[in-house]
Each structure stands twice: as C-alpha cells, then as structure tokens.
XYZ file of C-alpha atoms in Angstrom:
329
model
C 0.001 0.000 -0.002
C 1.351 3.429 -0.927
C 1.728 5.807 2.032
C -0.464 8.889 1.985
C 1.311 12.083 1.052
C 0.844 15.087 3.332
C -1.108 17.897 1.545
C 1.901 20.197 1.961
C 4.161 17.614 0.283
C 1.613 17.081 -2.469
C 1.427 20.820 -3.121
C 5.211 21.107 -3.051
C 5.728 18.245 -5.501
C 3.010 19.478 -7.876
C 4.477 22.996 -7.974
C 8.066 22.131 -8.752
C 7.699 22.965 -12.453
C 4.671 25.299 -12.383
C 3.927 28.999 -12.202
C 0.788 30.618 -10.856
C -1.085 33.830 -11.501
C -2.005 35.616 -8.251
C -2.713 32.408 -6.288
C -5.934 32.369 -4.298
C -3.928 31.318 -1.264
C -0.430 30.589 0.023
C 0.595 27.799 2.375
C 2.553 28.759 5.495
C 4.856 25.949 6.597
C 6.115 27.257 9.937
C 9.479 25.711 10.785
C 9.326 22.208 9.246
C 12.945 21.410 10.122
C 11.978 21.286 13.809
C 9.419 18.524 13.319
C 7.402 17.827 16.462
C 9.321 20.599 18.233
C 6.969 23.082 16.573
C 4.139 22.009 18.896
C 6.281 22.780 21.942
C 7.241 26.124 20.452
C 3.577 26.944 20.080
C 3.254 26.687 23.874
C 6.156 29.116 24.372
C 4.894 31.628 21.819
C 1.334 31.135 23.037
C 2.439 32.121 26.549
C 4.220 35.180 25.144
C 1.065 36.195 23.267
C -1.051 35.700 26.386
C 1.340 37.909 28.380
C 1.176 40.537 25.631
C -2.646 40.499 25.641
C -3.054 40.630 29.413
C -0.181 43.033 30.080
C -0.949 45.618 27.419
C -4.702 45.507 28.019
C -4.109 46.030 31.747
C -1.704 48.882 31.040
C -4.200 50.606 28.756
C -6.989 50.115 31.310
C -4.934 51.549 34.186
C -3.933 54.620 32.163
C -7.489 55.161 30.928
C -9.278 55.021 34.289
C -6.715 56.993 36.313
C -6.925 60.687 35.429
C -3.613 61.382 37.184
C -1.913 59.296 34.481
C -3.287 61.439 31.648
C 0.123 63.020 31.173
C 2.344 63.105 28.069
C 4.682 60.358 29.250
C 1.845 57.949 30.019
C -0.039 58.827 26.831
C 3.058 57.806 24.886
C 3.194 54.633 26.964
C -0.457 53.950 26.086
C 0.411 54.405 22.395
C 3.250 51.911 22.814
C 0.902 49.428 24.529
C -1.706 49.758 21.748
C 1.016 49.252 19.129
C 2.330 46.172 20.965
C -1.188 44.761 21.197
C -1.682 45.167 17.458
C 1.772 43.831 16.605
C 1.369 40.632 18.627
C -2.158 40.047 17.313
C -1.078 40.574 13.698
C 0.970 37.362 13.709
C 0.160 35.246 16.788
C -3.144 33.551 15.808
C -1.855 32.383 12.401
C 1.555 31.541 13.861
C 0.102 29.354 16.628
C -2.182 27.544 14.180
C 0.763 26.740 11.900
C 3.028 25.578 14.734
C 0.343 23.478 16.408
C -1.574 22.059 13.425
C 1.064 22.065 10.692
C 1.108 23.910 7.338
C -1.922 26.149 6.923
C -3.423 27.979 3.920
C -3.695 31.765 4.063
C -5.661 33.823 1.567
C -3.575 35.902 -0.832
C -5.247 39.163 0.279
C -4.991 38.228 3.962
C -1.278 37.549 3.459
C -0.731 41.031 2.006
C -2.733 42.602 4.852
C -0.660 40.744 7.437
C 2.524 41.848 5.675
C 1.398 45.476 5.846
C 0.456 45.402 9.542
C 3.618 43.573 10.642
C 5.893 46.133 8.984
C 3.685 49.133 9.816
C 3.444 48.315 13.516
C 7.163 47.590 13.891
C 7.898 50.968 12.258
C 5.315 52.589 14.543
C 6.897 51.025 17.635
C 10.322 52.294 16.620
C 8.901 55.807 16.162
C 7.124 55.740 19.525
C 10.361 54.695 21.259
C 12.071 57.700 19.645
C 9.258 60.011 20.850
C 9.605 58.592 24.366
C 13.372 59.185 24.273
C 12.777 62.822 23.286
C 10.240 63.133 26.099
C 12.786 61.850 28.630
C 15.475 64.163 27.248
C 13.276 67.207 27.845
C 12.156 65.918 31.278
C 15.743 65.447 32.478
C 17.446 68.273 30.597
C 14.845 71.024 31.044
C 12.532 69.947 33.878
C 11.220 73.458 34.585
C 10.135 73.926 30.972
C 8.811 70.372 30.537
C 5.088 71.207 31.177
C 5.292 73.957 28.529
C 7.341 72.105 25.934
C 5.635 68.702 26.206
C 1.852 68.899 26.278
C -0.938 66.397 25.601
C -1.801 68.220 22.391
C 1.773 67.980 21.108
C 1.890 64.292 21.971
C -1.293 63.852 19.933
C 0.259 65.673 16.969
C 3.416 63.585 17.272
C 1.435 60.315 17.244
C -0.575 61.517 14.242
C 2.627 62.462 12.397
C 4.126 59.046 13.180
C 1.013 57.296 11.884
C 1.049 59.265 8.622
C 4.781 58.604 8.162
C 4.293 54.874 8.718
C 1.419 54.750 6.207
C 3.483 56.632 3.628
C 6.522 54.350 3.835
C 4.839 50.964 4.443
C 1.968 51.042 1.932
C 4.443 50.371 -0.953
C 5.375 46.980 0.570
C 2.198 45.115 -0.473
C 1.896 47.228 -3.642
C 5.369 46.143 -4.755
C 4.230 42.525 -4.407
C 0.844 43.022 -6.089
C 2.540 44.257 -9.270
C 3.922 40.757 -9.896
C 1.578 38.510 -11.851
C 3.336 35.157 -11.555
C 4.667 33.050 -8.645
C 6.692 29.874 -8.992
C 5.181 28.339 -5.824
C 2.385 28.777 -3.320
C 4.394 27.554 -0.338
C 5.884 30.197 1.976
C 8.702 28.684 4.022
C 7.973 30.865 7.001
C 5.585 31.101 9.962
C 3.898 34.304 8.796
C 3.711 36.451 5.645
C 7.038 38.246 5.866
C 7.738 40.521 2.910
C 10.956 38.831 1.755
C 9.513 35.327 2.257
C 6.735 36.187 -0.204
C 9.105 37.950 -2.602
C 11.184 34.746 -2.835
C 8.215 33.116 -4.610
C 7.937 35.793 -7.272
C 8.753 35.108 -10.920
C 10.550 38.218 -12.136
C 13.095 40.837 -11.134
C 12.713 41.615 -7.407
C 15.604 44.087 -7.193
C 13.267 46.992 -6.367
C 11.642 45.014 -3.528
C 15.018 44.050 -2.076
C 16.419 47.581 -2.266
C 13.245 49.161 -0.876
C 13.240 46.769 2.080
C 16.896 47.498 2.830
C 16.530 51.273 2.363
C 13.432 51.355 4.542
C 15.136 49.409 7.354
C 18.076 51.793 7.324
C 15.984 54.939 6.907
C 13.320 54.196 9.536
C 15.112 52.140 12.199
C 18.494 53.772 11.489
C 17.159 57.303 11.891
C 15.176 56.328 14.990
C 18.228 54.716 16.594
C 20.333 57.793 15.872
C 17.598 59.980 17.371
C 17.408 57.807 20.477
C 21.199 57.830 20.834
C 21.218 61.632 20.494
C 18.475 61.978 23.106
C 20.384 59.833 25.565
C 23.538 61.812 24.857
C 21.661 64.930 25.986
C 20.301 63.035 28.997
C 23.796 61.869 30.005
C 25.126 65.419 29.635
C 22.319 66.780 31.838
C 22.709 64.019 34.461
C 26.475 64.520 34.781
C 25.920 68.218 35.492
C 23.749 67.487 38.556
C 25.459 68.377 41.842
C 24.925 65.179 43.872
C 25.125 61.457 43.258
C 21.610 61.000 44.649
C 20.198 63.477 42.130
C 22.014 61.727 39.276
C 20.689 58.321 40.273
C 17.146 59.677 40.582
C 17.298 61.425 37.191
C 18.719 58.369 35.488
C 16.134 56.165 37.192
C 13.358 57.950 35.298
C 14.865 56.566 32.076
C 15.638 53.005 33.200
C 12.315 51.510 32.085
C 12.633 53.092 28.659
C 16.189 51.772 28.259
C 14.997 48.225 29.048
C 12.191 48.540 26.483
C 14.636 49.841 23.842
C 16.941 46.854 24.424
C 14.014 44.396 24.282
C 12.980 45.808 20.881
C 16.226 46.622 19.095
C 18.529 43.769 20.224
C 16.375 40.929 18.760
C 15.632 43.168 15.771
C 19.323 43.755 15.130
C 20.111 40.031 15.308
C 17.183 39.244 12.985
C 18.259 41.918 10.486
C 21.929 40.887 10.457
C 21.268 37.172 10.090
C 18.801 37.809 7.254
C 20.989 40.246 5.334
C 24.461 38.827 5.919
C 24.011 35.289 7.277
C 21.546 33.892 4.762
C 23.945 31.170 3.609
C 25.610 30.463 6.968
C 22.745 30.683 9.500
C 20.149 27.881 9.207
C 16.685 28.875 7.968
C 14.938 27.837 11.237
C 17.144 30.302 13.128
C 16.089 33.116 10.772
C 12.415 32.333 11.379
C 12.796 31.972 15.154
C 14.639 35.295 15.428
C 11.989 37.100 13.419
C 9.200 35.660 15.607
C 11.029 36.559 18.825
C 11.588 40.076 17.468
C 7.827 40.520 16.987
C 6.510 38.784 20.139
C 9.127 39.437 22.821
C 8.740 43.252 23.143
C 4.906 43.151 23.411
C 5.222 40.500 26.142
C 7.986 42.277 28.109
C 7.089 45.979 27.788
C 4.061 45.994 30.119
C 5.973 43.942 32.678
C 8.896 46.365 32.561
C 6.747 49.464 32.953
C 4.359 47.788 35.390
C 7.175 46.772 37.735
C 9.487 49.803 37.371
C 6.995 52.687 37.157
C 5.681 53.567 40.627
C 2.492 55.340 39.519
C 1.366 52.395 37.386
C 2.386 49.807 39.969
C 0.539 51.599 42.782
C -2.595 52.096 40.679
C -2.648 48.458 39.636
C -2.301 47.296 43.263
C -5.172 49.604 44.238
C -7.358 48.096 41.522
C -6.427 44.572 42.588
C -7.216 45.270 46.259
C -10.547 46.890 45.324
C -11.635 43.899 43.278
C -10.468 41.509 45.998
C -12.661 43.340 48.535
C -15.653 43.051 46.205
C -15.326 39.270 46.192
C-alpha cells in the first residue's frame, strides 16, 4: 500500500515545475525542520502572546481610568501598549495555528494585509520609542520647561505624524508585491507572511523590492536609533551636570524603564536583520524564522511587565485596583 502524502508535500511536488497567476492562497509551513518541536514552540509563543494581551490591556486600562496618568509620558506609553497589542495580534493567531496544526493555507489578500500590519506596527513602535526618548530628554534636561514644551496636544500631533509617516513608507510593501503577476510556488517557508519570504516566490526581477526593504530598514530604524542615541547623549550630559550622586541616580532612574524597552525591541531586531541580510547562507533557515518571531513577540510581552514593575504610579494604581476587586469578592 502506498503511504499517503501530506497535503503540503503534495502541493510542493506538484508545484516544482509550475507557475501561478495571483494564487488564491499561500501555504505557510512554519518551521518544518523542527518537526514535532513546533508544537512545543507553540506553547512558548502562546504564553508570550497571552502575556502581551493581558499586560498591554491592563496597562491601557490603568492609564485610561486613572486621570492622574493622563500626562504626556503615560499617553506615549499607552500608544506603545496599543502598538504592541496590534503587533502581537497581527501574527500570533496564524503563527500558533501553523506551529500546532502544521502547514496552513492563508488567503492571498490576507497575506498582504498581514505583511502590511507587521511592517507598519514595527515601524510605529520604533517611532514611539524615539518620541519617548525625546520626552525623557526634555524631562531630564529642562525639567522646569517640561510642562510647557511637552503637552498632551503635542503628543497627539506627534502620534498623528508618526502614523502618517508609517502609512506613507509601508503602503508600498504590499503594492510592490501586487505588481507581480506570476509566482513559482504557493508555499511560503515561514511562519507568517514576511515581505521577503513572499518575494522569494515571485517570478521576475525583485531588485526593487530588495532595495526598498533594505533602504526602509536603514531609513526608519536607522534614523530612529540615531535619534534615540542623540536623546540619551543629551540626557547623560544633563545628568552629569547634577550636583549630587543622589540626584544623578534619581534622574537616570526615570529613564531606566525606557532603556529596558529599547533593548528588548532593538537587540532581537538587530540580530534578525543581520542574520537575514548577511548570514543567509551560513545561518540555518529555522534560526532566521525563530529570530523574526522573537523580534515581533518578545517586546509586546515584556514591555508591560517592565513598565508595570518599574513605574511607581502604574504599579501603585494596579495594586489599588487589585485590592478593590479583592474586597468586592
């Protein structure tokens, strides 16, 4: 008796010498090289997604119901939490289904939509981190002028400007894919619809896609990193000018949570970027995929924990809410 061939294998074998016009769907494979280990990974990433949902929702709720937290710094934090919530949700459901159940079909349009939101929300997060660094630079460097220079209205304008910038630079991603009419396969060897994973299936010259992706990474993340570094240079200069060690520690302490969040976002992102651009032939494919997933899920899971534990106002308000609900029961 002939063994049954897995649908993914059947699709793969039938597509080896074929091309397709705008396929109705793609097939996400996850990380096939890991075999049964994918199911265990789904538990790890599922826990990270659960932490992201609970943590960011709690953070948004605390900031919303406490009027004393309606300040520029916490409004930026709420924007970060909303971005994290969207970023984790943009990939986690499909990712968990693929890891737990095996290769899964995804509609062509849904794949392009996921591609847009993944890149848009990562760019938005990078921009929000830059805005938060600027906020801390003004708070530490010019504390007396902070209430005048940083207002809720200006934070709103900054978030609006970031949103418009993200839309302007990310919309071309799916459009650059839509222009291609033929694909040599329907199988995406990835756990979600990453731009370059889809572009690898294209029949035609993808030089523009490759260059746009590289230029965008350098222009958006590179500029944001330079802005953050400049802000912290100003912060360090202001802190070193303070007269006492106690004052320096206190001033620097106001930035510690933000520094942890920056490291949680940019360190996995840097590793993912470097291995994809320069280690494609030396780093195994499963490592590429794992790094990209960690880059997207780790910051949303960690950020609310970092700010919840290290920010006194949020920690105290959360404990008050918890005690109030405990008394009700």
